[in-house]
PDB file of C-alpha atoms in Angstrom:
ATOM      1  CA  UNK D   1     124.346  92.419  91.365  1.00 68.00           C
ATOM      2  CA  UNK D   2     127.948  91.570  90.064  1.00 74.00           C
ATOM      3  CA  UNK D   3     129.396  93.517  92.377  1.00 79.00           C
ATOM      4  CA  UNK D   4     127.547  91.909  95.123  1.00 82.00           C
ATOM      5  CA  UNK D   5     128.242  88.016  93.812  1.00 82.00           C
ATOM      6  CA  UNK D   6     132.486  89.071  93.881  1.00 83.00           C
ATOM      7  CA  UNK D   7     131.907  91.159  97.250  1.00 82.00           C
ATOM      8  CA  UNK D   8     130.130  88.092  99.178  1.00 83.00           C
ATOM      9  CA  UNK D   9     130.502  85.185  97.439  1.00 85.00           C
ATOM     10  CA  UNK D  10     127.653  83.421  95.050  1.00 87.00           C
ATOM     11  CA  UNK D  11     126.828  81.176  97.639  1.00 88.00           C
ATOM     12  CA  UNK D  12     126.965  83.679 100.558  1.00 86.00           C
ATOM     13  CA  UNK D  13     125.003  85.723  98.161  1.00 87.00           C
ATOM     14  CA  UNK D  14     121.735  83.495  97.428  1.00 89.00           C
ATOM     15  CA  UNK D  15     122.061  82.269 101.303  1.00 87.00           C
ATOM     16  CA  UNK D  16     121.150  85.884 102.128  1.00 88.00           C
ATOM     17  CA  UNK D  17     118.582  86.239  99.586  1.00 90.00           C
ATOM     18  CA  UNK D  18     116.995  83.420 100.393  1.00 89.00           C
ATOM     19  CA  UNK D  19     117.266  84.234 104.219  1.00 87.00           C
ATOM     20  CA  UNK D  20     115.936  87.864 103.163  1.00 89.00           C
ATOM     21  CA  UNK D  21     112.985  86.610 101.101  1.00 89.00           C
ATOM     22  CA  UNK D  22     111.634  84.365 103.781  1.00 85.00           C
ATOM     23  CA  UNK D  23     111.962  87.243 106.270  1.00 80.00           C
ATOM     24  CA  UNK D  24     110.058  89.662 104.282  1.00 83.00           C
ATOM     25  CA  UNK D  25     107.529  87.349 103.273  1.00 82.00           C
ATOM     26  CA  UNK D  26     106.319  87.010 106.346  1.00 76.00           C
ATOM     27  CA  UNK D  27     105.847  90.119 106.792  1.00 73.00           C
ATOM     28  CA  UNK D  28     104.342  90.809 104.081  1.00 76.00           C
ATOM     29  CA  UNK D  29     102.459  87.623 102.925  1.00 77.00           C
ATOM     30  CA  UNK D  30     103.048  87.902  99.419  1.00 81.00           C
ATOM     31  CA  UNK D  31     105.791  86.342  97.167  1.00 84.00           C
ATOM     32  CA  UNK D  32     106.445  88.862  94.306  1.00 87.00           C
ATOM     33  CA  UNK D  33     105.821  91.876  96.975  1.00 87.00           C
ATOM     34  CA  UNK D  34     108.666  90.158  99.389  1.00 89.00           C
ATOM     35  CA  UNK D  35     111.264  89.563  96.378  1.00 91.00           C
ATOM     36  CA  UNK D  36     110.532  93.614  95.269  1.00 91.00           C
ATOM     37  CA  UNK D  37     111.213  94.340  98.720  1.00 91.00           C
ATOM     38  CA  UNK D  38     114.335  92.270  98.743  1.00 92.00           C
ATOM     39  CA  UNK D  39     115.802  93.558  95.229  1.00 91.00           C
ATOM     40  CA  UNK D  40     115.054  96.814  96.075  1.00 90.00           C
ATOM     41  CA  UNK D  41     117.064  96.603  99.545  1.00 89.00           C
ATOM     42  CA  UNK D  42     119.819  94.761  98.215  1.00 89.00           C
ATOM     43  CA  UNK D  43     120.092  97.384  95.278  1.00 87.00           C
ATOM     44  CA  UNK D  44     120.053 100.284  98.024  1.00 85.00           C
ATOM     45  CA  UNK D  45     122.581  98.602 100.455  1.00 84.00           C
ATOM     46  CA  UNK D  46     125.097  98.087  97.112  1.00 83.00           C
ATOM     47  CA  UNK D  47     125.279 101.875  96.729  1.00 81.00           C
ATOM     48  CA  UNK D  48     127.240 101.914 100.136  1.00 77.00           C
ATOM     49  CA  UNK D  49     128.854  98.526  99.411  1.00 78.00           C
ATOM     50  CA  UNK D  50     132.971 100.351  99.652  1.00 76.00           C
ATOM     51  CA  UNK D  51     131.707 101.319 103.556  1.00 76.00           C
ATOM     52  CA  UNK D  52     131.920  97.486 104.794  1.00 73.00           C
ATOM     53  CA  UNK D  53     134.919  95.000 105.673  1.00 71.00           C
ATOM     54  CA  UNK D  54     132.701  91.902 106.601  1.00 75.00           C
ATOM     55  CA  UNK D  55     130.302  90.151 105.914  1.00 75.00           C
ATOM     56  CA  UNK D  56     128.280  90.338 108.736  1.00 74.00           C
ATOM     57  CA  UNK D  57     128.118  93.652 109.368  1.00 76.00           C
ATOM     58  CA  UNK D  58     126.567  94.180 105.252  1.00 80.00           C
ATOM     59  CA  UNK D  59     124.242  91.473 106.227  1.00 81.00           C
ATOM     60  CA  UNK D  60     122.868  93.684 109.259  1.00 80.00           C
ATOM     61  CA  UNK D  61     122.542  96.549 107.087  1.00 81.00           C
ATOM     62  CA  UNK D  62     120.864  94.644 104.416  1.00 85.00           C
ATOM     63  CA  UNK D  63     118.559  93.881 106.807  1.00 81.00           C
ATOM     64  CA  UNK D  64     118.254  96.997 108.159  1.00 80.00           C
ATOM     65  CA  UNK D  65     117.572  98.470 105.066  1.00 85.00           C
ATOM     66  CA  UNK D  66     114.871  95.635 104.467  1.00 84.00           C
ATOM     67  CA  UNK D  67     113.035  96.349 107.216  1.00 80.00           C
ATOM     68  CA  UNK D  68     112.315 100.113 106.167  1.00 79.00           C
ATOM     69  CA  UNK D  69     111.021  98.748 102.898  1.00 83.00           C
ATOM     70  CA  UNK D  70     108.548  96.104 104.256  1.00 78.00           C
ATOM     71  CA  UNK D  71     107.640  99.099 107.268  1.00 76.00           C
ATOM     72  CA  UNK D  72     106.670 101.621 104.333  1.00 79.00           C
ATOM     73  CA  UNK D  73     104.945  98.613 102.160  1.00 80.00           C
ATOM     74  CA  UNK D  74     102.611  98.034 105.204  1.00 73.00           C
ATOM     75  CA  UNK D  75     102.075 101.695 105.689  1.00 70.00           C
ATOM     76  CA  UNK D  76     100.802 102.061 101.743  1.00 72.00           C
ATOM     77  CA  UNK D  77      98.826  99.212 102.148  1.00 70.00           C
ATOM     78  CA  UNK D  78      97.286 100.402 105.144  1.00 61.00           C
ATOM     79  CA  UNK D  79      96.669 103.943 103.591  1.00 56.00           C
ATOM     80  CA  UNK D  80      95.395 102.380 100.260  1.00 54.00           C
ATOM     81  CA  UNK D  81      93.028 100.229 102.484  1.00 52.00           C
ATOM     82  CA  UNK D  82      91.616 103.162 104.272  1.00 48.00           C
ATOM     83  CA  UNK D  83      91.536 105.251 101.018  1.00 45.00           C
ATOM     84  CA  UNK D  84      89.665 102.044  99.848  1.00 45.00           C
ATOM     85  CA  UNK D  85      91.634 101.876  96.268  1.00 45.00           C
ATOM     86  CA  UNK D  86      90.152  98.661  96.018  1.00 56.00           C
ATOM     87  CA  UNK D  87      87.779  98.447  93.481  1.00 64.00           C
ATOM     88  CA  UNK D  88      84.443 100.532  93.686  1.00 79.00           C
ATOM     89  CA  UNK D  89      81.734  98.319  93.040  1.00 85.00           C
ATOM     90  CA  UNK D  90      79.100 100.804  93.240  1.00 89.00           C
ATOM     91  CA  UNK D  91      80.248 102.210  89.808  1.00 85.00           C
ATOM     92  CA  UNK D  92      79.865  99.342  87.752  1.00 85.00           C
ATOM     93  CA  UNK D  93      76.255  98.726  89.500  1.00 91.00           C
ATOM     94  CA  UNK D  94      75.201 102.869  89.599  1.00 93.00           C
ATOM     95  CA  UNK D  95      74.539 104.721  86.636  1.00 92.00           C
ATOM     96  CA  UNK D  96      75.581 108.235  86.777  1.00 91.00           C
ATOM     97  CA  UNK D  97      72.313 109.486  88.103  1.00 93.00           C
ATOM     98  CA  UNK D  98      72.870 106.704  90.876  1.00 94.00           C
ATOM     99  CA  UNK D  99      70.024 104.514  89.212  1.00 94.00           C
ATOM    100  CA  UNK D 100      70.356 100.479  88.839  1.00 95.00           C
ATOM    101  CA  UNK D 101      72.330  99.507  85.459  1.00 91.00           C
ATOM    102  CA  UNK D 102      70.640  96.349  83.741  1.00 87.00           C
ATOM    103  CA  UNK D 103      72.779  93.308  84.800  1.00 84.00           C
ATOM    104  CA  UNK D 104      73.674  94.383  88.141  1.00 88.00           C
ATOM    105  CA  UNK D 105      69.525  94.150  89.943  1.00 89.00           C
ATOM    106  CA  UNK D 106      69.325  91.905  92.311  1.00 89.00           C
ATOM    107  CA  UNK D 107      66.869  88.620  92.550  1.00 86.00           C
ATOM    108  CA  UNK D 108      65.036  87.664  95.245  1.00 83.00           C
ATOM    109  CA  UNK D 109      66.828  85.137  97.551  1.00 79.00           C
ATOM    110  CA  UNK D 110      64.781  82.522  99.419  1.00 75.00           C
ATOM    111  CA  UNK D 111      66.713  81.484 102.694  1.00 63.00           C
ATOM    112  CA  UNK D 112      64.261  78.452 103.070  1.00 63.00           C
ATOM    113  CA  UNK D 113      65.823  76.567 100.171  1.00 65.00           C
ATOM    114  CA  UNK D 114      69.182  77.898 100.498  1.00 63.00           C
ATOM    115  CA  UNK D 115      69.882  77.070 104.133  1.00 63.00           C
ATOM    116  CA  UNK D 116      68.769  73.579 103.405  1.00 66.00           C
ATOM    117  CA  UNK D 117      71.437  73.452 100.061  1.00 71.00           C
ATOM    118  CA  UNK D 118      74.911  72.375 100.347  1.00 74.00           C
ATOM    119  CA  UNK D 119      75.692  74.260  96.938  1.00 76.00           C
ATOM    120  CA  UNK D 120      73.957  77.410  98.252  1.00 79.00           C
ATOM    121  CA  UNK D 121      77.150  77.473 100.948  1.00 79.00           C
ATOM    122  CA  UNK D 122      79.389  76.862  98.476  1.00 79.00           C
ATOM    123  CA  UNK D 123      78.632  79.849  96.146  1.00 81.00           C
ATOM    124  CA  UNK D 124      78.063  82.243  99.269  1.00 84.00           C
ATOM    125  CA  UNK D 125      81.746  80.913 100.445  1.00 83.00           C
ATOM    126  CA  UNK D 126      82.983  81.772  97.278  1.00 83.00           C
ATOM    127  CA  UNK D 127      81.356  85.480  96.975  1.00 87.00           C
ATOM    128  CA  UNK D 128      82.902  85.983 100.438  1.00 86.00           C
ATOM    129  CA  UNK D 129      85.916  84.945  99.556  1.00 82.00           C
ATOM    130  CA  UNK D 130      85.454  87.792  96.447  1.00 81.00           C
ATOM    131  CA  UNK D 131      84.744  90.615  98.387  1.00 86.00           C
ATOM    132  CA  UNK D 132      88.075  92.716  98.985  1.00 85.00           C
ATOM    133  CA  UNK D 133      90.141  91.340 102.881  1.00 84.00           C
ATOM    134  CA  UNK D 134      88.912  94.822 104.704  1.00 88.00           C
ATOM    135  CA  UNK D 135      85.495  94.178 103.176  1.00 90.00           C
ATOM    136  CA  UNK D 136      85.377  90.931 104.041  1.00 88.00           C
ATOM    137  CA  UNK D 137      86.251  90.753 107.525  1.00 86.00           C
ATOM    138  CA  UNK D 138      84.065  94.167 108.328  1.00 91.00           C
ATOM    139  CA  UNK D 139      80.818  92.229 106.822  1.00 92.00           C
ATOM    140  CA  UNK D 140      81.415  89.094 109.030  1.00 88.00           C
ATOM    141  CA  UNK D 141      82.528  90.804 112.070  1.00 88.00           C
ATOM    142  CA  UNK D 142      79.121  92.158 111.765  1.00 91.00           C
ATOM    143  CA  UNK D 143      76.508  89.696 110.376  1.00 91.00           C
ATOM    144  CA  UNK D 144      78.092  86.501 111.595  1.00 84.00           C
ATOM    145  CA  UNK D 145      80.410  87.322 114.343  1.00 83.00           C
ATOM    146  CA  UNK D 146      77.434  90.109 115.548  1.00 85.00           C
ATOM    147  CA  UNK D 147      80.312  92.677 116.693  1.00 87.00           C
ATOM    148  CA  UNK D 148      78.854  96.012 116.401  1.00 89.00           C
ATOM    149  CA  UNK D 149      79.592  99.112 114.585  1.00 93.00           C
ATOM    150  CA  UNK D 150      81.572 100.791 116.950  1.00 93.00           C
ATOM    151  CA  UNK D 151      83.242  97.710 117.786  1.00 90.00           C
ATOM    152  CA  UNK D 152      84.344  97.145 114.412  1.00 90.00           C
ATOM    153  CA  UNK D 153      85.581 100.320 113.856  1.00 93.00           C
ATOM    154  CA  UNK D 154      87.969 100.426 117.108  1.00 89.00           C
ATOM    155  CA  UNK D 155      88.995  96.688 116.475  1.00 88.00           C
ATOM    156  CA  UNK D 156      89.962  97.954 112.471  1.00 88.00           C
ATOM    157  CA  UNK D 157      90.863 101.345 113.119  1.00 90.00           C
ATOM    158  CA  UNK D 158      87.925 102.611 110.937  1.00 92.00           C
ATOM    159  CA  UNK D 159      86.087 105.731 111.001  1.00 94.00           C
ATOM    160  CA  UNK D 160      82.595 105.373 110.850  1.00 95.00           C
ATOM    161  CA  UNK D 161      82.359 106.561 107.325  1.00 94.00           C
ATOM    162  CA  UNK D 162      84.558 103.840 106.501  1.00 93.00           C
ATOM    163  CA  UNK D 163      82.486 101.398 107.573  1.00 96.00           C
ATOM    164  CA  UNK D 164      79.330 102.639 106.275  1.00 96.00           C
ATOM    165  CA  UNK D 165      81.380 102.532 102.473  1.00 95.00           C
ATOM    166  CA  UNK D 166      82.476  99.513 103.371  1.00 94.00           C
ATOM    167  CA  UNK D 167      79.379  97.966 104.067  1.00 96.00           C
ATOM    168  CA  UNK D 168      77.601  99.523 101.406  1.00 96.00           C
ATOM    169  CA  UNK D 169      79.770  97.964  98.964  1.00 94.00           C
ATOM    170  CA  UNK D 170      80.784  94.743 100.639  1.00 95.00           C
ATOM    171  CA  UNK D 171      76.331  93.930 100.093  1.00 95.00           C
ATOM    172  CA  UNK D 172      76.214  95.160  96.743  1.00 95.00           C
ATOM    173  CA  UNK D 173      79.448  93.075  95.661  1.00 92.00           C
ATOM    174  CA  UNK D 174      77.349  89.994  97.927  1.00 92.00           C
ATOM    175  CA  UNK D 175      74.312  90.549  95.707  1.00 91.00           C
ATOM    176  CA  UNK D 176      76.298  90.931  92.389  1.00 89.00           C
ATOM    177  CA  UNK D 177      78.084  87.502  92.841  1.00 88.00           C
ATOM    178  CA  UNK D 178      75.062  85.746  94.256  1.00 87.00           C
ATOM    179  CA  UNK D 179      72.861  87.103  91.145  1.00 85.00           C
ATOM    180  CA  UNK D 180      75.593  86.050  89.234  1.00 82.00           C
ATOM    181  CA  UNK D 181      76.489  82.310  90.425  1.00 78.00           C
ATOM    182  CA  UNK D 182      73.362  81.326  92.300  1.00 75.00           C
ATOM    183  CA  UNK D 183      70.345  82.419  89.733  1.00 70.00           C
ATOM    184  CA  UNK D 184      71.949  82.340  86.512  1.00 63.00           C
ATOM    185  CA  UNK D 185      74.225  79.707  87.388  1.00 51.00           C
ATOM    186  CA  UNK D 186      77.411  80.783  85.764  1.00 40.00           C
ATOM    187  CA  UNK D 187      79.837  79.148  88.253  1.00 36.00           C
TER     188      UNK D 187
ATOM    189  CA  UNK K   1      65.419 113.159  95.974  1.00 87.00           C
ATOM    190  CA  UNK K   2      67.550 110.499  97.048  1.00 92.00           C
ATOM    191  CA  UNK K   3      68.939 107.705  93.930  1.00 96.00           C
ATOM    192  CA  UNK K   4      68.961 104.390  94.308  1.00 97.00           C
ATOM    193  CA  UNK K   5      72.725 104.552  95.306  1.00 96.00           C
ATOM    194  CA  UNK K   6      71.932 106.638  98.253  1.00 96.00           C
ATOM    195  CA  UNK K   7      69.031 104.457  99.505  1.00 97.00           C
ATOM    196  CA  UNK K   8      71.322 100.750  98.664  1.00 97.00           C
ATOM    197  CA  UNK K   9      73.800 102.849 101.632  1.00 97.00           C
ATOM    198  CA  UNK K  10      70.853 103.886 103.995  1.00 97.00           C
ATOM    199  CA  UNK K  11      69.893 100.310 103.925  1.00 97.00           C
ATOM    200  CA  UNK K  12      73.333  98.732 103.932  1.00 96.00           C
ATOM    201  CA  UNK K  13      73.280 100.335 107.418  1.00 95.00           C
ATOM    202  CA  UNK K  14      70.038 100.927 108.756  1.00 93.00           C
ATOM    203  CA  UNK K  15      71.215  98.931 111.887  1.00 89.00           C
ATOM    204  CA  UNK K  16      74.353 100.850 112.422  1.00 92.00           C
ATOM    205  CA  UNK K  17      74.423 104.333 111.307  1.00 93.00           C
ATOM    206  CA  UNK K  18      71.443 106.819 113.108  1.00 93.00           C
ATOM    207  CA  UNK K  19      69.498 107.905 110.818  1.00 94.00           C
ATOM    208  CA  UNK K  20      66.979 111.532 110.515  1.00 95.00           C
ATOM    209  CA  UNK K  21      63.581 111.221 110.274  1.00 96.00           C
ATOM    210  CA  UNK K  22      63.770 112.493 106.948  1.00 95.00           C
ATOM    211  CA  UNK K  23      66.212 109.979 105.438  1.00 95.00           C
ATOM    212  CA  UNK K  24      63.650 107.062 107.569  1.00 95.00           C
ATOM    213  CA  UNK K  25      60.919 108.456 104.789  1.00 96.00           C
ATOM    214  CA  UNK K  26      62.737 108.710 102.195  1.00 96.00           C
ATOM    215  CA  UNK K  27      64.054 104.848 102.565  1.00 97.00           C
ATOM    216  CA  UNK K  28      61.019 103.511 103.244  1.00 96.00           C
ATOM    217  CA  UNK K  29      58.935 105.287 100.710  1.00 96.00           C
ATOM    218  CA  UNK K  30      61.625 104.361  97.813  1.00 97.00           C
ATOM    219  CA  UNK K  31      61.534 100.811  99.263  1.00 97.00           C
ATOM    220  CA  UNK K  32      57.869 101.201  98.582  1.00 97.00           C
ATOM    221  CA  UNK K  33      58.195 102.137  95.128  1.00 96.00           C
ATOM    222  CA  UNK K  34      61.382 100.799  93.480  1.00 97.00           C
ATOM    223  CA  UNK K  35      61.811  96.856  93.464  1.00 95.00           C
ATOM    224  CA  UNK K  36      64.988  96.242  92.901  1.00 96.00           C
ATOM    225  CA  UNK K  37      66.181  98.575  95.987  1.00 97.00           C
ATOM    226  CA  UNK K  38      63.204  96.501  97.572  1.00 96.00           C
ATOM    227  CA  UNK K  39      65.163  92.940  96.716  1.00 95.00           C
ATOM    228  CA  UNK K  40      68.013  94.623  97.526  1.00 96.00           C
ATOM    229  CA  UNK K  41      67.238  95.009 101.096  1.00 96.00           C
ATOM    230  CA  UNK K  42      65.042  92.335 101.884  1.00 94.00           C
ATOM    231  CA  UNK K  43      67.919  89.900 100.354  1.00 93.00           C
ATOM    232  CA  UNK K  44      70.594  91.789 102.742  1.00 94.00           C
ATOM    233  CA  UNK K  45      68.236  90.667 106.632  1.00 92.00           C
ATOM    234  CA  UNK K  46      67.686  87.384 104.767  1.00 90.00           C
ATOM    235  CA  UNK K  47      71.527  87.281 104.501  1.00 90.00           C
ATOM    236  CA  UNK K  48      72.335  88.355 107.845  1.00 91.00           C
ATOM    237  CA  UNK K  49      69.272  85.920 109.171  1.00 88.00           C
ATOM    238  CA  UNK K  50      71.378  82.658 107.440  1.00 86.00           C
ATOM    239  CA  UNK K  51      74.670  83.986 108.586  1.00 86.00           C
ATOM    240  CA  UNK K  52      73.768  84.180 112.045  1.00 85.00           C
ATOM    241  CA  UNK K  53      71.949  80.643 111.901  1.00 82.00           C
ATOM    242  CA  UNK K  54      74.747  79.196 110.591  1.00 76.00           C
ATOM    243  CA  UNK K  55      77.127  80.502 113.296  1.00 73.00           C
ATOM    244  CA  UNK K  56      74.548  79.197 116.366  1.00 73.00           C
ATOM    245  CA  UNK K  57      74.897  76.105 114.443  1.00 70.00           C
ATOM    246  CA  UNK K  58      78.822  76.080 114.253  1.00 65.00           C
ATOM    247  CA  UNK K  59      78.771  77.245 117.542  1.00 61.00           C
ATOM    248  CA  UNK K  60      77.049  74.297 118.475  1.00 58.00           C
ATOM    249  CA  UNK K  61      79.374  71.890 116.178  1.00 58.00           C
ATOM    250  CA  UNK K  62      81.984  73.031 118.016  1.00 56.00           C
ATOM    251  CA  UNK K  63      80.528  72.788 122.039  1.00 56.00           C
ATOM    252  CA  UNK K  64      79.588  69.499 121.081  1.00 58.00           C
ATOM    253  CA  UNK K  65      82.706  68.741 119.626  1.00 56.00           C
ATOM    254  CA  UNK K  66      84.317  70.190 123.194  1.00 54.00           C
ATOM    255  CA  UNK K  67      81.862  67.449 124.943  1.00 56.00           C
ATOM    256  CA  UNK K  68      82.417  64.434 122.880  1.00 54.00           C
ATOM    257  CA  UNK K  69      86.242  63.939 122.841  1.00 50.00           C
ATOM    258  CA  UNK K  70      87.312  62.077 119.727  1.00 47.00           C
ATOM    259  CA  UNK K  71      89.259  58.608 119.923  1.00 43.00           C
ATOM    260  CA  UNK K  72      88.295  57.220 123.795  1.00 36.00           C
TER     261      UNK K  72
END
């Protein structure tokens, strides 16, 4: 970035990172993921740092640059959501025959004392807050919201298979952290 | 014969995704006969039944909220 610092100044220089940084975190809603973005665009518009006079003009294609970067993050993210990367639940609970592995059965939950308990809410708020953010929003768009299937999918751009994998594995993580935090009490 | 992986998905969305007479068999007669896919689904309408209460009740919170203006 030397050449950078003696092309725009030092204090030019971390005025446009910082202005860079802010923009691309919004976008992108994630600190480390908005300064990659950043480095990575500053490092690309360097390469055709001889083509500029001003200031203002390397600024624009900084920027320019910047917003390819944070347009292809959001398209990997998007693809690795639909490919659902996330983790796959169902093979730490599934044997390879597809049968129940010891420490992942479920225990019977009683909605008559856990309605009533505050810490019930607490432990079901956290387990929600575990599953993965597609995972999450497609099981309470349906069981608490009470959106459909179809209406989930169009709202999410989903197939239906998606949603059926997502919903299969957004219960089973449910069950696993409730088993885990509620009946054993490991919180 | 279906493994309990298959059935935990049939059930995940038996309200959802149509289902063949065959696989309605299947699921129910495994449901039958294995317990944990039994907890399984029994614990997944118990957890749609609380989410749904506690949304009428938010839903309330909030009308009444609407009605009875803070402050005055």
């Amino acid at each position: 970035m030397k050449e950078l610092s003696d092309f725009l100044g030092e204090q030019t220089l971390n005025h446009l990172n910082t202005q860079l940084t802010a923009f691309a975190y919004a976008q992108l809603g994630s600190q480390s993921a908005a300064q990659d973005a950043v480095q990575d665009s500053l490092l690309a518009a360097v390469q055709s740092l001889e083509k500029f006079k001003g200031h203002s003009a390397f600024k624009s294609w900084v920027f320019a640059i910047l917003k390819h970067k944070i347009a292809d993050v959001l398209r990997t993210r998007h693809k690795e959501a639909s490919l659902y990367v996330e983790e796959d639940i169902t093979e730490l609970v599934f044997d390879e025959a597809g049968h129940w592995q010891a420490g992942f059965v479920p225990s019977v939950l009683e909605p008559q004392v856990a309605t009533e308990n505050e810490a019930f809410w607490q432990v079901l708020e956290l387990c929600l807050q575990n599953l993965s953010a597609l995972q999450g929003r497609v099981f309470l768009m349906k069981e608490y919201i009470g959106l459909d299937g179809d209406e989930i999918c169009r709202i999410l751009s989903l197939t239906k298979q998606n949603y059926y994998v997502l919903m299969h594995r957004a219960k089973l993580q449910l069950q696993v952290c409730l088993t885990r935090h509620w009946f054993e009490g490991e919180i | 014969m279906k493994s309990c992986q298959e059935i935990t998905y049939l059930a995940s969305n038996i309200a959802d995704r149509p289902m063949t007479t065959g696989e309605k068999i299947e699921l129910h007669w495994h449901l039958m006969i294995c317990k944990h896919c039994r907890k399984f689904y029994q614990n997944n309408q118990k957890l749609s039944i609380i989410l749904q209460e506690q949304n009428k009740e938010s839903t309330l919170t909030a009308t009444q909220a609407i009605h009875q203006p803070q402050g005055g």
